[in-house]
XYZ file of C-alpha atoms in Angstrom:
363
model
C -0.426 -0.227 0.140
C 1.435 3.292 -0.981
C 2.402 5.660 2.067
C -0.097 8.784 2.325
C 1.821 11.759 3.776
C -0.481 14.528 6.039
C 0.641 17.362 4.713
C 2.065 18.558 8.508
C 4.882 15.876 7.573
C 4.786 16.822 3.834
C 5.950 20.288 5.244
C 7.423 19.164 8.074
C 10.011 17.324 5.196
C 10.565 20.385 2.608
C 11.739 22.770 5.892
C 14.464 19.595 6.841
C 15.830 20.158 3.832
C 15.351 23.810 3.209
C 16.881 24.358 6.863
C 14.115 25.861 8.221
C 13.851 22.797 11.281
C 17.597 23.203 11.741
C 20.003 26.116 10.568
C 23.080 23.502 9.370
C 26.491 24.360 9.769
C 27.806 23.696 6.719
C 29.537 26.632 4.153
C 27.379 28.822 2.050
C 28.745 27.098 -1.160
C 27.486 23.706 0.071
C 24.189 25.251 1.439
C 23.655 26.988 -1.743
C 24.277 24.512 -4.011
C 22.513 22.102 -1.940
C 19.471 24.414 -2.293
C 20.260 24.412 -6.371
C 20.007 27.707 -6.122
C 18.496 30.569 -4.494
C 16.002 33.390 -6.520
C 18.019 36.888 -6.581
C 16.492 39.184 -8.715
C 16.169 41.728 -5.493
C 20.251 42.766 -4.666
C 20.067 42.243 -1.629
C 17.168 40.534 0.237
C 18.103 36.856 -0.535
C 21.208 37.070 2.387
C 17.834 36.943 4.770
C 17.493 33.287 3.351
C 20.591 32.690 3.796
C 20.159 34.076 7.605
C 17.866 32.307 8.076
C 19.300 28.704 6.692
C 23.280 29.272 8.319
C 24.349 29.228 12.429
C 26.222 31.956 12.505
C 26.064 33.805 8.804
C 27.650 36.945 7.770
C 26.651 38.909 4.693
C 30.346 38.791 3.930
C 30.545 35.275 3.614
C 28.618 35.661 0.246
C 29.531 38.878 -0.643
C 32.736 37.353 -1.197
C 32.235 34.533 -3.213
C 30.608 36.730 -5.816
C 33.368 39.232 -5.818
C 35.811 35.802 -6.812
C 33.023 34.024 -8.769
C 32.257 30.951 -6.835
C 29.237 32.455 -6.657
C 27.149 34.195 -9.372
C 23.443 36.051 -9.877
C 21.984 34.346 -13.375
C 19.190 33.917 -14.805
C 18.103 30.173 -14.472
C 15.583 28.608 -13.173
C 11.880 30.503 -14.178
C 14.116 32.856 -16.543
C 14.753 34.409 -12.666
C 17.461 35.719 -11.675
C 18.957 33.584 -9.380
C 22.023 33.006 -6.555
C 24.161 29.747 -7.697
C 27.820 28.210 -7.895
C 29.574 28.918 -10.098
C 29.742 24.798 -11.437
C 26.158 25.095 -11.477
C 25.726 28.571 -14.210
C 27.330 25.986 -16.106
C 25.617 23.486 -15.777
C 21.603 24.617 -15.356
C 21.566 27.514 -17.716
C 21.534 24.874 -20.634
C 18.800 23.308 -19.006
C 16.309 26.053 -18.892
C 16.845 27.426 -22.531
C 13.598 26.089 -23.768
C 12.050 28.301 -20.294
C 14.663 31.779 -21.650
C 13.896 30.524 -26.213
C 9.603 30.880 -24.816
C 9.961 33.523 -22.683
C 12.018 35.417 -25.581
C 9.616 34.605 -28.630
C 6.408 34.798 -27.458
C 7.237 37.671 -25.180
C 4.222 40.269 -25.280
C 6.333 42.918 -25.467
C 9.476 41.795 -27.459
C 8.832 39.153 -29.310
C 7.112 40.931 -32.714
C 10.454 42.205 -32.941
C 12.316 39.020 -33.091
C 9.959 38.128 -36.652
C 12.470 38.513 -39.456
C 15.413 39.236 -37.433
C 18.543 37.088 -37.736
C 19.111 36.152 -34.154
C 22.427 34.327 -34.299
C 23.382 37.756 -35.527
C 22.506 39.333 -33.052
C 23.937 36.988 -30.178
C 27.332 37.360 -31.907
C 27.492 40.974 -31.551
C 26.089 40.709 -28.958
C 28.562 38.584 -27.403
C 31.143 41.010 -28.765
C 30.030 43.906 -27.240
C 29.726 41.569 -24.087
C 33.406 40.450 -23.990
C 34.845 43.993 -23.836
C 33.242 44.740 -20.958
C 30.310 44.207 -19.124
C 27.036 46.808 -19.538
C 23.830 48.271 -19.217
C 20.549 46.189 -20.577
C 20.387 50.247 -22.221
C 23.761 50.427 -23.278
C 23.674 46.910 -25.094
C 20.658 47.445 -26.353
C 21.532 51.493 -27.542
C 24.912 49.472 -28.722
C 23.340 47.147 -30.609
C 19.869 49.149 -32.413
C 23.216 51.594 -34.263
C 23.658 47.802 -36.448
C 19.408 46.899 -36.665
C 17.826 50.922 -36.519
C 13.963 48.826 -37.230
C 14.363 46.921 -33.891
C 13.508 48.600 -30.083
C 16.887 48.757 -28.051
C 14.744 46.883 -25.352
C 13.940 43.650 -27.039
C 17.777 44.027 -28.796
C 19.327 43.479 -25.133
C 16.285 41.117 -24.532
C 17.512 38.354 -27.115
C 20.845 38.575 -25.537
C 19.944 37.807 -21.881
C 17.495 35.058 -23.589
C 20.773 33.607 -25.873
C 23.001 34.182 -24.177
C 24.375 33.179 -20.421
C 24.561 36.647 -18.557
C 26.205 36.909 -15.214
C 24.664 40.411 -13.233
C 28.245 41.358 -12.716
C 29.525 42.901 -8.395
C 29.268 45.000 -7.236
C 25.525 44.751 -8.112
C 24.132 41.917 -5.096
C 27.150 42.642 -2.756
C 26.318 43.947 0.415
C 25.989 47.200 2.212
C 26.680 48.442 -1.782
C 24.614 48.925 -4.914
C 26.019 49.725 -8.280
C 24.340 49.854 -11.912
C 23.103 45.972 -13.041
C 25.709 45.516 -15.535
C 25.973 41.943 -17.128
C 28.926 40.138 -18.925
C 28.576 36.605 -20.432
C 29.144 33.017 -18.018
C 32.038 32.869 -20.713
C 33.437 35.736 -19.960
C 33.331 35.595 -16.361
C 34.189 32.253 -15.466
C 36.282 31.807 -18.352
C 34.735 28.670 -19.601
C 31.552 27.312 -21.389
C 28.275 25.799 -20.526
C 28.064 22.507 -19.925
C 27.969 20.703 -23.243
C 25.345 17.645 -21.865
C 23.429 18.595 -19.006
C 21.295 16.333 -16.828
C 18.130 16.862 -16.890
C 17.188 13.880 -14.385
C 20.239 14.749 -12.195
C 17.944 18.562 -11.925
C 14.721 16.913 -10.843
C 16.463 14.566 -8.409
C 18.401 17.766 -6.694
C 14.764 19.463 -7.049
C 13.222 16.853 -4.560
C 16.608 16.754 -2.402
C 16.187 20.004 -1.479
C 12.150 20.651 -2.203
C 10.384 17.060 -1.855
C 8.815 15.069 -1.512
C 6.456 16.639 -4.493
C 4.653 16.428 -7.957
C 5.823 16.298 -11.583
C 3.277 19.777 -11.148
C 5.845 21.166 -8.103
C 9.383 20.176 -10.332
C 7.996 21.874 -13.413
C 6.746 24.982 -12.237
C 9.892 25.988 -9.813
C 12.129 24.947 -13.217
C 9.575 26.582 -15.373
C 10.486 23.374 -17.907
C 7.115 21.331 -19.153
C 6.933 17.146 -19.948
C 8.758 16.613 -16.979
C 6.744 13.137 -15.972
C 8.284 10.541 -17.892
C 11.654 11.845 -16.909
C 10.486 11.376 -13.077
C 8.920 7.941 -14.032
C 12.252 6.666 -15.531
C 14.467 7.623 -11.838
C 15.046 4.657 -9.050
C 12.502 7.428 -6.729
C 9.643 6.764 -4.279
C 5.858 7.455 -4.476
C 3.749 8.247 -2.340
C 0.481 10.167 -1.518
C -0.240 13.535 0.384
C -3.612 13.612 2.067
C -5.396 15.001 -1.081
C -4.719 11.884 -3.076
C -2.593 13.292 -5.422
C 0.593 11.483 -6.001
C 4.312 12.368 -4.767
C 7.790 11.628 -5.553
C 10.915 11.826 -3.356
C 14.395 9.641 -2.785
C 14.104 6.920 -1.319
C 16.504 8.109 1.565
C 15.652 11.878 2.122
C 14.749 12.640 5.652
C 10.860 12.649 6.185
C 10.415 13.394 9.326
C 7.658 12.936 12.003
C 4.775 15.383 11.666
C 5.319 16.473 15.619
C 8.768 17.598 14.767
C 8.851 20.977 16.477
C 8.963 23.832 13.906
C 11.373 27.301 15.417
C 10.132 30.878 13.954
C 12.183 31.450 10.535
C 11.793 34.257 8.889
C 12.188 34.001 4.471
C 12.023 36.936 2.529
C 10.483 38.293 -0.982
C 11.769 36.155 -2.959
C 11.750 32.905 -1.348
C 12.589 29.791 -3.420
C 10.119 28.257 -0.362
C 7.356 29.954 -1.507
C 7.787 29.982 -5.292
C 8.494 26.324 -5.900
C 5.253 25.380 -5.898
C 2.463 24.257 -7.859
C 0.876 23.397 -5.184
C 2.081 25.573 -1.854
C -0.365 25.075 0.607
C 2.496 22.814 2.319
C 3.697 25.679 3.562
C 1.721 29.159 2.317
C -1.847 29.464 4.470
C -5.452 30.865 2.883
C -3.992 33.855 5.194
C -2.273 34.825 2.823
C -4.298 34.831 -0.066
C -7.309 37.141 1.720
C -4.480 39.576 3.040
C -5.057 40.937 -0.579
C -2.045 42.648 -1.155
C -1.192 44.991 -3.839
C -0.127 43.682 -6.381
C 1.847 46.582 -8.088
C 2.827 46.824 -4.525
C 6.146 46.039 -2.798
C 6.050 42.326 -2.589
C 5.206 41.043 0.654
C 7.888 39.291 3.250
C 6.107 36.811 5.355
C 7.515 34.563 9.137
C 7.174 31.515 10.020
C 5.092 29.993 12.729
C 4.732 26.092 13.603
C 5.956 26.096 9.852
C 3.566 28.346 8.166
C 2.941 31.562 6.544
C 1.747 33.294 9.978
C 2.006 36.906 9.170
C 4.377 39.650 7.023
C 7.529 42.141 8.303
C 9.185 44.591 7.011
C 12.368 47.055 8.543
C 11.938 50.627 8.506
C 15.041 51.808 9.580
C 16.519 56.138 10.011
C 19.761 56.890 11.412
C 18.592 56.137 14.790
C 16.514 53.852 14.430
C 15.498 50.996 13.133
C 12.378 48.633 13.785
C 10.938 45.889 12.395
C 7.226 45.644 12.064
C 5.463 42.238 12.713
C 1.728 41.571 11.525
C 0.818 38.261 12.628
C -2.207 37.355 10.536
C -4.229 35.481 13.833
C -3.740 36.424 17.425
C -0.330 33.794 18.554
C -0.855 31.848 21.499
C 3.065 33.119 22.017
C 5.143 36.064 21.062
C 8.134 35.597 22.408
C 10.131 33.219 19.938
C 9.173 35.197 17.534
C 10.088 38.578 19.059
C 13.954 36.920 20.308
C 14.074 35.822 16.721
C 12.494 39.091 14.944
C 15.996 41.288 17.947
C 18.286 38.507 15.424
C 16.998 39.584 12.497
C 17.526 43.035 13.312
C 20.795 42.932 14.802
C 21.781 40.992 11.322
C 19.773 43.485 9.071
C 20.745 46.988 10.518
C 24.163 46.495 13.351
C 25.452 49.755 12.213
C 21.903 51.088 13.476
C 22.054 52.432 17.438
C 18.751 51.373 18.618
C 16.271 48.483 17.503
C 12.957 48.476 17.932
C 10.490 44.540 17.369
C 7.036 45.742 17.186
C 3.881 43.738 17.080
C 1.850 45.464 15.208
C -2.456 43.821 15.711
């Protein structure tokens, strides 16, 4: 008989693999590799994702690795910027090329400019320009527009983004610093090209190690790829069911803690992959999130977990003299002591340079 996992059991398995049941002492590159990257289109919020998962994490533990090119920020899963290891930049980027092709040629804004365009020639010209130095999209588009004046500069730059593996170069993304959004090719940045024969099977196994147990639709939601059922079906995986009867796949030896395992308070950042990597997000996301009716055009909310699920959102307001962490629970919490302690530690991490800290519960 197929084992049935309650939603709470699925939650605990997921948190364990995400290092959210217990912080890990593993070095940053190992954690980033295990997680198959962190979504990182914002320059700094993903540092909180590492802080919530790694014991005694310091911002320079990741920032220094961006400088020495051990880690890079590059568009991979779902065509979004992720923080990944250098080796994963080379291995994952070719696997998600179909997603980027779809994004380019079916894009409502830029797709029409691709019709009748010699995209290969544009790519060659773009690579040559990026070999000279990292460039912003605006700069790259303007230079390409000189050769293809009948095409929108933004569309030409977008073609390079989708057809060339682009690394977003520092100082963009460095803690406490800023910089223009400039790119160069992964070949220029890392000195080697993408993997010639990447393994989609390996990608699926790694997803399950970090996010499982999961359905085929979950894997597809995370990666942006389609038609993965036949890939999943041929792998040596355990088959399970969730409490709704959905078929789950998992690694035979992956941790699946008891559903009563305590789950500590944890803070997630705005684009945390824990929230974005499932077709069915109910293992972590409660109905309160949808009921909150957040402005789709406003700031992306940042959530905290209590007992393993979304229990409220948080934000930090700063002045030169005081940094305030506002905690907005969805419902009255039975105890707030742990939430306030973890919040105070988060505030120390995010605003250690501000003299006064205040953790405020907003009901």
